[in-house]
XYZ file of C-alpha atoms in Angstrom:
742
model
C 27.775 -11.962 -117.995
C 29.302 -8.971 -116.458
C 27.363 -7.673 -113.537
C 27.129 -4.362 -111.862
C 26.682 -4.303 -108.187
C 23.369 -3.681 -106.590
C 21.285 -3.929 -109.733
C 17.578 -4.101 -109.107
C 15.622 -6.716 -110.892
C 11.965 -6.806 -111.341
C 9.899 -9.834 -112.010
C 6.387 -9.251 -113.241
C 3.553 -11.667 -113.145
C 0.961 -11.542 -115.857
C -2.326 -13.344 -115.885
C -5.382 -13.491 -113.740
C -5.480 -11.612 -110.505
C -4.715 -14.044 -107.757
C -7.548 -15.473 -105.894
C -7.508 -13.689 -102.549
C -7.965 -17.021 -100.849
C -4.765 -18.309 -102.399
C -1.443 -18.218 -100.609
C 0.874 -15.418 -101.676
C 3.850 -16.968 -100.000
C 5.884 -16.950 -103.153
C 9.268 -18.548 -102.757
C 12.556 -18.345 -104.575
C 13.649 -21.910 -104.660
C 15.281 -23.156 -102.603
C 15.012 -20.227 -100.201
C 12.259 -18.194 -98.717
C 11.912 -14.594 -99.710
C 14.519 -12.434 -98.051
C 13.604 -9.411 -96.052
C 12.893 -6.182 -97.884
C 11.677 -8.104 -100.941
C 8.095 -7.469 -101.722
C 5.474 -9.312 -103.601
C 2.949 -6.846 -104.893
C 0.036 -9.008 -105.816
C -2.051 -6.074 -107.007
C 0.626 -4.914 -109.401
C 1.581 -8.405 -110.275
C 5.261 -7.752 -109.595
C 7.910 -9.119 -107.228
C 10.692 -6.688 -106.534
C 14.041 -8.143 -105.602
C 16.753 -5.867 -104.402
C 20.451 -6.393 -104.846
C 20.094 -9.367 -107.090
C 23.391 -10.228 -108.655
C 24.062 -11.771 -112.010
C 25.130 -15.081 -110.669
C 21.963 -15.597 -108.715
C 19.769 -18.419 -109.721
C 16.223 -18.632 -108.719
C 13.059 -20.361 -109.530
C 9.765 -18.698 -109.196
C 7.137 -20.963 -107.927
C 3.816 -20.413 -106.379
C 0.351 -21.724 -106.130
C -2.922 -20.074 -105.374
C -4.893 -23.151 -106.198
C -5.938 -21.515 -109.494
C -4.517 -21.310 -112.960
C -1.963 -18.521 -113.175
C 0.128 -17.493 -116.109
C 3.554 -16.201 -115.135
C 6.070 -14.364 -117.122
C 9.399 -12.909 -116.196
C 10.887 -9.761 -117.452
C 14.473 -9.581 -116.419
C 16.829 -6.911 -117.195
C 20.431 -7.600 -116.336
C 23.671 -6.272 -117.606
C 27.125 -7.098 -116.280
C 25.802 -7.980 -112.742
C 28.178 -9.207 -109.932
C 26.862 -11.868 -107.668
C 26.911 -10.524 -104.095
C 27.532 -12.768 -101.080
C 24.268 -13.938 -99.716
C 22.496 -16.175 -97.320
C 24.875 -15.809 -94.396
C 24.059 -18.515 -91.934
C 25.601 -17.940 -88.440
C 25.836 -20.965 -86.243
C 24.014 -20.141 -82.984
C 26.603 -19.079 -80.415
C 26.648 -20.697 -76.997
C 26.572 -18.331 -74.014
C 29.884 -17.855 -72.282
C 31.161 -16.491 -69.007
C 33.048 -13.277 -68.859
C 36.694 -13.666 -69.829
C 35.556 -16.650 -71.843
C 36.043 -17.245 -75.557
C 33.098 -17.113 -77.926
C 33.232 -19.101 -81.186
C 31.774 -17.592 -84.336
C 31.071 -19.939 -87.255
C 29.141 -19.041 -90.364
C 28.536 -20.031 -93.983
C 27.435 -17.863 -96.816
C 26.728 -18.168 -100.521
C 28.305 -16.507 -103.449
C 27.556 -17.450 -107.089
C 31.102 -16.784 -108.031
C 32.980 -19.671 -106.574
C 36.329 -18.000 -107.080
C 35.501 -14.785 -105.283
C 37.694 -13.876 -102.367
C 35.996 -12.507 -99.303
C 36.703 -10.613 -96.145
C 34.622 -10.863 -93.055
C 34.134 -7.889 -90.818
C 33.058 -8.885 -87.301
C 31.766 -6.318 -84.890
C 31.807 -8.264 -81.618
C 29.826 -5.576 -79.858
C 32.510 -4.931 -77.248
C 35.008 -2.816 -79.104
C 36.845 -2.461 -82.430
C 35.647 -4.298 -85.538
C 37.871 -7.159 -86.557
C 38.519 -7.988 -90.240
C 39.312 -11.470 -91.362
C 40.216 -12.847 -94.799
C 38.338 -15.839 -96.084
C 40.365 -18.053 -98.336
C 39.329 -17.740 -101.995
C 36.667 -20.199 -102.880
C 35.688 -20.807 -99.248
C 32.261 -19.910 -98.083
C 32.885 -20.871 -94.456
C 34.321 -18.722 -91.767
C 35.128 -19.359 -88.129
C 36.973 -17.458 -85.405
C 36.998 -16.858 -81.681
C 36.847 -13.825 -79.458
C 37.489 -13.360 -75.725
C 34.920 -11.299 -73.849
C 36.701 -9.799 -70.841
C 33.443 -8.617 -69.262
C 29.753 -8.675 -69.584
C 28.841 -5.154 -70.243
C 27.198 -2.902 -69.238
C 27.796 -3.171 -65.484
C 25.218 -4.083 -62.870
C 23.732 -6.940 -64.852
C 24.341 -10.578 -64.213
C 24.590 -11.222 -67.945
C 24.525 -9.176 -71.116
C 23.588 -9.973 -74.712
C 26.035 -8.796 -77.319
C 24.902 -8.504 -80.924
C 27.649 -9.883 -83.138
C 27.299 -8.152 -86.511
C 28.943 -9.888 -89.485
C 29.527 -8.426 -92.904
C 30.800 -10.709 -95.709
C 32.360 -8.622 -98.496
C 33.446 -9.958 -101.856
C 36.242 -8.576 -103.916
C 33.853 -6.373 -105.843
C 32.738 -4.784 -102.624
C 29.364 -6.357 -102.652
C 28.453 -7.683 -99.277
C 25.935 -9.466 -97.229
C 25.225 -8.824 -93.546
C 23.975 -10.930 -90.718
C 23.992 -10.824 -86.946
C 23.691 -13.193 -84.088
C 23.185 -12.711 -80.364
C 25.742 -13.819 -77.780
C 25.086 -13.964 -74.065
C 28.042 -13.234 -71.827
C 27.463 -14.137 -68.203
C 29.047 -12.395 -65.298
C 31.080 -14.660 -63.007
C 30.941 -13.744 -59.345
C 34.159 -13.304 -57.416
C 35.348 -16.539 -55.835
C 37.968 -18.128 -53.647
C 37.687 -15.480 -50.964
C 40.539 -15.968 -48.505
C 40.505 -13.886 -45.303
C 43.646 -13.905 -43.223
C 42.806 -14.607 -39.549
C 42.953 -11.252 -37.713
C 45.327 -11.112 -34.772
C 43.703 -10.617 -31.320
C 43.702 -7.047 -30.035
C 42.824 -5.170 -26.871
C 39.859 -2.863 -26.637
C 40.522 0.513 -28.236
C 43.075 -1.276 -30.439
C 43.209 -1.511 -34.230
C 42.372 -4.757 -35.975
C 43.771 -5.581 -39.426
C 41.718 -7.210 -42.177
C 43.493 -8.705 -45.231
C 41.898 -10.783 -47.950
C 42.354 -12.099 -51.464
C 39.852 -13.286 -54.027
C 39.579 -14.432 -57.610
C 37.397 -13.143 -60.423
C 37.443 -14.241 -64.058
C 36.127 -10.861 -65.062
C 39.453 -9.149 -65.606
C 37.722 -5.910 -66.423
C 35.367 -6.108 -63.456
C 35.699 -3.435 -60.815
C 35.241 -4.548 -57.234
C 34.071 -3.202 -53.910
C 34.465 -4.748 -50.516
C 31.733 -4.368 -47.912
C 32.924 -4.908 -44.345
C 30.590 -5.307 -41.390
C 32.988 -5.149 -38.466
C 30.457 -6.748 -36.146
C 30.621 -3.967 -33.555
C 27.532 -2.085 -34.580
C 29.430 0.468 -36.582
C 28.182 1.280 -40.056
C 29.096 -1.108 -42.828
C 32.117 0.231 -44.658
C 32.459 0.020 -48.427
C 35.904 0.079 -50.009
C 36.929 0.177 -53.665
C 39.476 -2.379 -54.771
C 42.045 -0.994 -57.185
C 41.216 -1.996 -60.728
C 42.689 -5.346 -61.557
C 43.716 -6.079 -57.951
C 42.573 -9.175 -56.198
C 43.968 -8.161 -52.800
C 42.379 -5.948 -50.156
C 43.521 -4.793 -46.744
C 42.238 -2.268 -44.184
C 42.099 -1.595 -40.435
C 39.400 -0.855 -37.870
C 39.536 0.396 -34.302
C 37.504 -1.608 -31.777
C 36.679 0.761 -28.962
C 35.285 -1.972 -26.748
C 34.926 -5.680 -26.395
C 31.265 -6.384 -26.620
C 28.849 -7.643 -25.339
C 29.233 -6.412 -21.813
C 30.060 -8.834 -19.047
C 32.884 -10.781 -20.664
C 36.635 -10.397 -20.375
C 37.031 -10.801 -24.130
C 34.689 -11.072 -27.057
C 34.835 -12.424 -30.568
C 33.552 -10.157 -33.278
C 32.479 -11.738 -36.509
C 33.711 -9.661 -39.408
C 31.402 -10.252 -42.316
C 32.900 -9.473 -45.708
C 31.262 -9.261 -49.096
C 33.278 -8.843 -52.286
C 31.085 -7.502 -55.077
C 31.868 -7.062 -58.733
C 30.240 -4.406 -60.837
C 27.730 -6.839 -62.277
C 26.086 -7.925 -59.048
C 28.309 -10.902 -58.459
C 29.155 -11.374 -54.825
C 31.045 -13.689 -52.566
C 30.809 -13.505 -48.811
C 33.024 -14.680 -46.062
C 33.706 -14.002 -42.432
C 36.506 -13.969 -39.958
C 36.657 -13.667 -36.208
C 38.689 -11.153 -34.295
C 39.120 -11.435 -30.554
C 38.972 -8.163 -28.653
C 40.157 -8.372 -25.064
C 39.058 -6.136 -22.221
C 41.638 -4.133 -20.281
C 40.827 -3.566 -16.635
C 40.827 -0.015 -15.293
C 44.012 1.023 -13.529
C 45.868 3.813 -11.763
C 43.007 4.557 -9.359
C 43.847 7.620 -7.274
C 41.611 8.303 -4.235
C 41.889 11.712 -2.567
C 42.075 11.861 1.281
C 38.690 12.391 2.949
C 38.069 15.212 5.449
C 36.516 14.523 8.853
C 32.840 15.423 9.260
C 30.180 15.674 11.941
C 27.508 13.025 12.172
C 24.761 13.526 9.608
C 27.306 15.333 7.457
C 28.351 14.533 3.903
C 31.677 12.873 3.243
C 33.201 13.483 -0.192
C 34.910 10.711 -2.130
C 36.961 11.834 -5.147
C 38.964 9.545 -7.403
C 40.451 9.304 -10.870
C 41.441 6.284 -12.954
C 42.616 5.172 -16.384
C 41.012 2.769 -18.861
C 41.833 2.523 -22.579
C 38.363 1.114 -23.241
C 36.797 4.354 -24.411
C 33.366 2.787 -24.712
C 33.567 0.933 -21.427
C 30.995 1.864 -18.850
C 32.209 1.879 -15.280
C 30.733 1.323 -11.885
C 32.163 2.169 -8.521
C 31.341 -0.116 -5.633
C 31.749 1.856 -2.439
C 31.511 0.228 0.955
C 31.181 3.282 3.150
C 31.956 1.250 6.249
C 28.649 2.030 7.937
C 26.728 -0.877 6.484
C 25.943 0.953 3.285
C 27.283 -0.484 0.051
C 26.521 1.502 -3.060
C 27.091 0.763 -6.696
C 27.376 4.027 -8.569
C 27.717 4.710 -12.265
C 30.583 6.713 -13.661
C 29.536 9.237 -16.282
C 30.080 7.758 -19.770
C 33.564 8.541 -21.049
C 34.669 10.075 -17.766
C 37.756 8.954 -15.894
C 36.953 10.932 -12.752
C 34.368 10.162 -10.108
C 32.941 12.038 -7.163
C 30.386 10.761 -4.681
C 28.926 11.976 -1.422
C 27.686 9.908 1.454
C 25.822 11.012 4.508
C 27.026 9.462 7.737
C 23.988 9.601 9.936
C 25.892 8.610 13.037
C 29.320 8.048 14.430
C 29.401 4.405 15.252
C 29.840 2.345 17.387
C 27.808 3.797 20.221
C 29.529 5.220 23.257
C 32.297 7.169 21.569
C 32.585 10.842 20.763
C 33.961 10.103 17.284
C 34.580 7.092 15.077
C 36.630 6.279 12.032
C 35.107 4.513 9.024
C 37.161 2.609 6.458
C 35.832 3.359 2.987
C 36.579 0.584 0.522
C 36.424 1.239 -3.199
C 36.249 -1.221 -6.063
C 36.221 -0.015 -9.666
C 34.656 -2.231 -12.311
C 34.246 -1.915 -16.023
C 31.440 -3.581 -17.905
C 33.622 -6.471 -19.047
C 34.688 -8.029 -15.737
C 37.684 -5.781 -15.375
C 38.092 -4.550 -11.849
C 40.582 -2.987 -9.489
C 40.328 -2.668 -5.725
C 42.178 0.107 -3.954
C 43.421 0.470 -0.405
C 40.754 1.695 2.036
C 40.598 5.391 2.802
C 39.564 6.602 6.256
C 36.971 9.194 7.224
C 36.373 10.399 10.795
C 32.806 11.100 11.922
C 32.346 13.187 15.080
C 29.371 12.974 17.406
C 27.323 16.137 17.913
C 25.539 16.467 21.247
C 21.793 17.130 21.224
C 20.849 20.752 21.761
C 18.073 23.297 21.874
C 15.752 21.298 24.087
C 12.392 23.063 24.102
C 9.786 22.048 26.666
C 6.212 23.192 26.225
C 4.702 25.026 29.208
C 2.807 22.651 31.439
C -0.853 23.333 32.069
C -1.995 22.914 35.687
C -3.565 19.568 36.454
C -5.700 18.136 39.210
C -4.379 15.600 41.632
C -4.306 12.099 40.212
C -4.207 13.738 36.822
C -1.640 13.107 34.165
C 0.857 15.764 33.262
C 2.006 15.653 29.649
C 5.551 16.765 29.075
C 6.239 17.608 25.441
C 9.740 18.418 24.403
C 11.604 18.885 21.171
C 15.300 18.997 20.510
C 17.801 19.016 17.714
C 20.560 16.565 16.953
C 22.160 16.195 13.538
C 22.908 12.559 14.318
C 19.841 11.082 12.681
C 20.762 7.572 13.767
C 21.614 8.550 17.325
C 19.576 6.843 19.982
C 18.413 9.228 22.705
C 17.335 8.872 26.297
C 15.508 11.436 28.378
C 15.957 11.479 32.145
C 13.034 13.122 33.944
C 12.893 14.028 37.622
C 9.199 14.686 38.099
C 9.808 16.447 41.435
C 7.317 14.369 43.412
C 9.773 11.957 44.934
C 9.087 9.256 42.378
C 12.144 7.481 40.951
C 14.042 9.149 38.134
C 12.320 8.122 34.909
C 14.463 7.242 31.909
C 12.611 7.128 28.609
C 13.918 6.202 25.169
C 13.182 8.527 22.280
C 11.795 6.790 19.215
C 14.460 6.105 16.606
C 14.904 9.105 14.354
C 12.481 11.239 16.381
C 13.350 14.635 17.769
C 10.324 14.945 19.985
C 9.204 13.167 23.102
C 5.928 13.131 24.907
C 6.012 11.749 28.425
C 3.155 11.280 30.860
C 3.299 11.252 34.615
C 0.488 10.860 37.099
C 0.554 13.062 40.154
C -1.457 11.156 42.755
C -1.668 14.067 45.163
C -0.891 17.698 45.585
C 1.698 17.690 48.268
C 2.269 18.695 51.031
C -1.010 18.166 52.857
C -3.171 21.108 53.807
C -2.833 23.148 50.640
C -5.291 23.627 47.821
C -2.521 23.320 45.222
C 1.222 22.703 45.046
C 4.015 23.352 42.539
C 6.468 20.711 41.341
C 9.780 21.470 39.646
C 10.481 19.061 36.767
C 14.080 18.585 35.625
C 15.048 17.093 32.259
C 18.367 15.791 30.925
C 18.757 14.588 27.306
C 21.482 12.123 26.316
C 22.542 10.621 22.996
C 24.253 7.268 22.612
C 27.665 8.808 22.028
C 28.204 10.601 25.377
C 26.480 13.794 24.279
C 24.223 15.357 26.933
C 22.081 18.456 27.393
C 20.392 19.702 30.590
C 17.231 21.666 30.017
C 15.846 24.428 32.218
C 13.448 23.166 34.852
C 9.745 23.596 34.254
C 7.087 24.079 36.927
C 3.840 22.167 37.166
C 0.925 23.154 39.416
C -1.116 20.296 40.850
C -4.497 21.259 42.304
C -6.349 19.434 45.020
C -9.728 18.061 43.997
C -12.425 17.952 46.652
C -14.270 14.699 47.226
C -17.136 14.428 44.807
C -20.082 12.277 43.995
C -20.826 11.927 47.688
C -23.804 9.671 48.141
C -25.801 8.448 51.104
C -27.305 5.103 50.324
C -30.086 4.622 50.330
C -30.928 8.202 49.652
C -34.354 7.714 51.202
C -34.598 5.300 54.066
C -37.628 4.111 55.992
C -37.120 2.938 59.541
C -38.908 2.674 62.848
C -38.361 4.687 65.941
C -35.903 3.080 68.217
C -34.547 0.913 65.400
C -30.966 1.074 64.136
C -30.681 2.900 60.800
C -27.752 1.719 58.648
C -26.462 3.993 55.899
C -23.576 3.646 53.474
C -21.617 6.726 52.548
C -19.690 6.646 49.271
C -17.624 9.251 47.468
C -15.030 9.747 44.797
C -11.753 11.542 45.015
C -9.120 11.454 42.271
C -6.504 12.161 44.904
C -5.573 8.564 45.480
C -3.132 9.532 48.222
C -5.589 11.811 50.040
C -6.805 10.841 53.500
C -10.442 11.501 54.395
C -12.721 12.077 57.374
C -16.470 12.165 57.478
C -19.211 13.912 59.444
C -22.819 12.755 59.664
C -25.484 15.103 61.061
C -28.445 12.837 61.662
C -30.923 15.704 61.734
C -32.317 14.966 65.225
C -30.080 17.284 67.242
C -27.848 14.526 68.473
C -24.094 14.825 68.203
C -22.803 14.268 64.662
C -20.997 11.035 63.927
C -17.408 11.648 62.826
C -14.595 9.331 61.841
C -11.720 8.567 59.524
C -12.661 7.042 56.207
C -10.994 3.851 55.177
C -11.490 3.684 51.488
C -14.310 5.415 49.752
C -17.200 3.564 51.400
C -18.258 4.234 54.974
C -20.875 2.464 57.096
C -22.793 4.714 59.499
C -25.681 3.873 61.841
C -28.026 5.737 64.161
C -31.133 5.124 66.267
C -33.904 7.692 66.143
C -35.864 8.252 69.371
C -39.091 9.190 67.730
C -40.842 9.122 64.426
C -40.397 11.895 61.880
C -38.745 12.826 58.598
C -35.091 13.433 59.336
C -32.614 15.068 56.937
C -29.200 13.471 57.176
C -26.327 15.753 56.181
C -22.976 14.221 55.292
C -19.573 15.846 54.784
C -16.503 14.132 53.339
C -13.285 16.053 53.972
C -9.869 15.377 52.375
C -6.540 16.296 53.896
C -6.105 19.307 51.614
C -9.267 21.173 52.666
C -11.554 19.772 50.030
C -15.116 19.071 51.149
C -17.865 17.081 49.519
C -21.436 16.977 50.839
C -24.608 15.029 50.414
C -27.980 14.654 52.104
C -30.455 11.886 52.571
C -33.843 11.490 54.155
C -34.674 9.017 56.838
C -38.368 8.525 57.324
C -38.824 7.159 60.829
C -42.168 5.527 61.426
C -43.857 5.438 64.769
C -44.344 2.045 66.376
C -47.391 1.440 68.549
C -46.684 0.480 72.134
C -47.070 -3.156 73.040
C -49.728 -3.622 75.765
C -50.000 -6.356 78.320
C -53.173 -6.568 80.523
C -53.983 -8.412 83.718
C -55.588 -11.813 83.819
C -59.366 -12.328 84.060
C -60.418 -11.160 87.549
C -63.657 -11.949 89.461
C -65.634 -9.425 91.443
C -69.089 -9.201 92.995
C -71.618 -6.882 91.652
C -71.557 -3.563 93.310
C -68.067 -4.121 94.598
C -65.191 -1.965 93.327
C -62.741 -3.766 91.111
C -59.361 -2.194 91.718
C -56.580 -3.397 89.408
C -53.017 -2.235 89.845
C -51.100 -2.236 86.523
C -54.227 -3.161 84.752
C -52.081 -2.446 81.676
C -48.325 -2.427 81.220
C -46.647 -1.632 77.935
C -43.345 -1.174 76.144
C -42.447 1.188 73.278
C -39.171 1.493 71.265
C -39.464 5.284 71.248
C -37.721 7.367 73.837
C -37.145 10.944 74.823
C -34.731 13.114 72.801
C -34.436 16.436 74.459
C -32.018 17.663 71.734
C -34.508 17.418 68.906
C -35.033 21.148 68.560
C -33.364 22.116 65.261
C -35.482 20.611 62.523
C -39.203 21.303 62.719
C -39.765 19.073 59.722
C -39.514 16.038 61.931
C -42.101 17.385 64.402
C -39.621 18.614 66.932
C -40.793 16.128 69.547
C -38.516 15.788 72.521
C -40.624 13.635 74.875
C -42.300 10.305 74.459
C -45.722 10.262 76.292
C -48.507 7.691 76.548
C -52.243 7.710 77.457
C -54.725 4.974 77.936
C -58.423 4.211 77.876
C -60.359 1.396 79.604
C -63.677 0.262 78.234
C -65.137 -1.749 81.083
C -67.575 -3.475 78.824
C -70.762 -2.424 80.706
C -71.591 0.645 78.664
C -70.361 3.074 81.195
C -67.911 5.803 80.292
C -64.359 4.732 79.590
C -61.710 5.347 82.107
C -58.801 7.388 80.635
C -55.576 8.934 81.786
C -51.852 9.320 81.276
C -49.760 6.300 81.680
C -46.879 6.220 84.053
C -43.365 5.876 82.444
C -41.642 3.276 84.486
C -38.397 2.924 82.468
C -36.898 5.485 80.039
C -33.278 4.604 79.243
C -32.777 5.437 75.556
C -31.031 3.636 72.707
C -31.219 -0.090 73.000
C -33.734 -0.259 75.837
C -37.468 -0.007 75.170
C -39.437 2.529 77.142
C -41.868 0.799 79.518
C -44.854 2.098 81.490
C -48.082 1.104 83.222
C -51.402 2.374 84.552
C -54.058 1.271 87.110
C -57.813 0.973 86.882
C -60.864 0.850 89.208
C -64.462 0.127 88.347
C -67.713 -1.078 89.991
C -70.105 -3.232 88.037
C -73.843 -2.727 88.619
C -74.865 -6.239 87.904
C -73.491 -9.614 87.516
C -72.257 -10.912 84.200
C -69.121 -11.579 82.293
C -67.779 -8.362 80.960
C -65.091 -7.942 78.298
C -62.784 -5.148 79.235
C -60.906 -3.451 76.369
C -57.739 -1.654 77.431
C -56.026 0.623 74.899
C -52.689 2.362 75.287
C -51.804 5.319 73.025
C -48.437 6.897 72.302
C -48.176 10.541 71.424
C -47.945 9.825 67.712
C -51.235 7.991 67.340
C -49.870 4.568 67.812
C -52.002 2.319 69.971
C -52.341 -1.188 71.171
C -55.476 -2.756 72.590
C -55.860 -5.815 74.672
C -58.939 -7.350 76.333
C -59.636 -9.481 79.311
C -62.828 -10.642 80.993
C -64.217 -9.687 84.363
C -66.645 -12.096 85.906
C -69.110 -10.228 88.101
C -71.002 -12.484 90.416
C -74.470 -11.732 91.627
C -74.889 -10.983 95.302
C -78.218 -12.068 96.886
C -80.192 -9.266 98.400
C -80.254 -9.078 102.222
C -83.861 -9.161 103.503
C -85.172 -7.704 106.775
C -88.773 -8.523 107.755
C -91.062 -6.961 110.303
C -91.345 -8.450 113.646
C -93.844 -11.062 114.470
C -97.341 -9.709 113.986
C -100.694 -10.848 115.176
C -103.918 -10.373 113.375
C -107.297 -11.641 113.616
C -108.449 -14.120 111.351
C -110.352 -12.875 108.704
C -108.886 -9.632 109.218
C -106.699 -8.053 106.740
C -103.201 -7.958 107.854
C -101.721 -4.945 106.382
C -98.011 -4.675 106.924
C -96.061 -1.741 105.608
C -92.551 -2.702 104.676
C -93.331 -6.206 105.637
C -89.951 -6.816 104.349
C -87.022 -4.563 103.413
C -83.902 -5.662 101.640
C -80.575 -4.486 100.347
C -78.652 -5.591 97.272
C -75.183 -4.346 95.984
C -76.445 -4.444 92.485
C -77.871 -1.397 90.864
C -79.348 -0.325 87.661
C -77.192 0.277 84.644
C -79.360 1.181 81.736
C -76.268 1.333 79.427
C -75.325 -2.245 80.054
C -75.245 -4.023 76.730
C -75.592 -7.405 78.320
C -79.031 -8.934 78.150
C -81.190 -9.038 81.313
């Protein structure tokens, strides 16, 4: 029957309402329901759009319950449209590859002719004719690029429309994945070696299947500069550019290889990387020009000025300068500069002993990549400058044997000069030459003045002369300075022992000591012994003197000592000598015999000695008693109770020092009765000293002498009365004081 395009048909289902548990997946055999076709179970109708007259279908369904179906079809002159386009799944391809499209479709009219419109998704729609009666179509299409950019692959929707001769059509679509293909076969031409600051050339080729791809080239030149990005002309597979290498790097090599890293990128993220090496050689500095150097004084600054060339604009440079004085410096040149200036202080002209010296300054210029150039030495003359402005501090007076301190200061710009100071101290000592400490401009010198000279003055002045010399013939004579040296009197005079105990007539030994800083002084001494005798004087040998004296009599004597130096200085001291009295030594006669009543007369009944003696000069110091004479008394106790005999003894010998005084005395006595009597003899000196000795006197009894009357006659028987019939005499007599018994 004739069909009109796009007629809607409606199939209605009559009967029981479907069980809601039943499947409503109605199918048109042998196909499933197409999209946009609706089964309305509530209305009991299935609407089918664009059903053509040639379509054949079977309604079938099951809801597991009885269902009565009926179909109400209205059709008039309907054309059968193409339907059921089945597109063979399309394999993914790479860009610039060819995609194959194959499809089948259905059309109820087997003789219909068809055209196929294919929208490949990358440009114009292509139209193809399908042979009449064929329901198969196949073709190919080249995808030059995956699009859009920046993706590694893209999915194109291939839309297909099959149109029959009546204009009815069916549509279908299928996806196609087009993959980007990264650039490949990167070939980098080896860069030619260059010198620093030169320009290196980079040339490369590559392949890329994506003929529509755009490309960029990233270049990392390997020198720390920013990565550069270049656009490759569309469609080109060649790239070339240049780059200036300002330096060979790293530092410390005469040449360096830089790795140039290259990445070629397409617009879809595809990339290929490669690298090449370029050798950059260092160029040593050159054309060094050193300006002549002016002469200077020691401690002055010499100026070194030079210029040079070096194409290595990033090179850093050092200047090694051997200044010729033992100093070698390595100095940095300011970055980018090709001029250099340096100063050096020459502390001294050297060698020693010359008024000026010439130093050869050697210069070596180095870059940071082993490049170097050494230039001819340049000479600088350094002149010595003599020391000057010697200032000597005023000298304070000192005492003899003291130390004078000479402080001086001076100037000399030659900081490395060695200096000597010659000092004439003015006392006849040898000229003293003293070194000044290295680098110092002051000197302190000490000198001991042992004496103020000449002798006989309390102080003396010395003129001190100073001459300062450096080690390069420079000299300066300073004004003389005057020093006063004072005499110092002997001091700390001591008499040892300070208190002495001795005996009269004995030798007293004293030691005199003193101090005197004047080690060249000569000394004398005086000792006043305090007893009026002549003082002991003498020359001192050293500072210890032995002195001795014999005192005639006891007493407390003050010894006064003077020590005199040769410049009028006097030191004094005193001491006390306590002289003790010594008792005389008594000798008595042997034991005599005498008759009672007879006088016993003994010459030198006692004799004695005594160390004391007369000193008629002892008149000045009453403390010692002022005794001038040595006198003696005696007593004799005869042992019979009678009064003692007493008297002054006779001085027999009085010589003085070294000879004891000797004396004696006599005694007479008559004993009243016989017996043995002990006689005690005592001798006394005038200072209470005494000595007692005893001896025995044997007194013999003497018989009385009787005288009788003459012959008498008397009568017997008569009393004879005789007066003084007998008379007698006897030398003995009564002594009622006699202690002896009987």
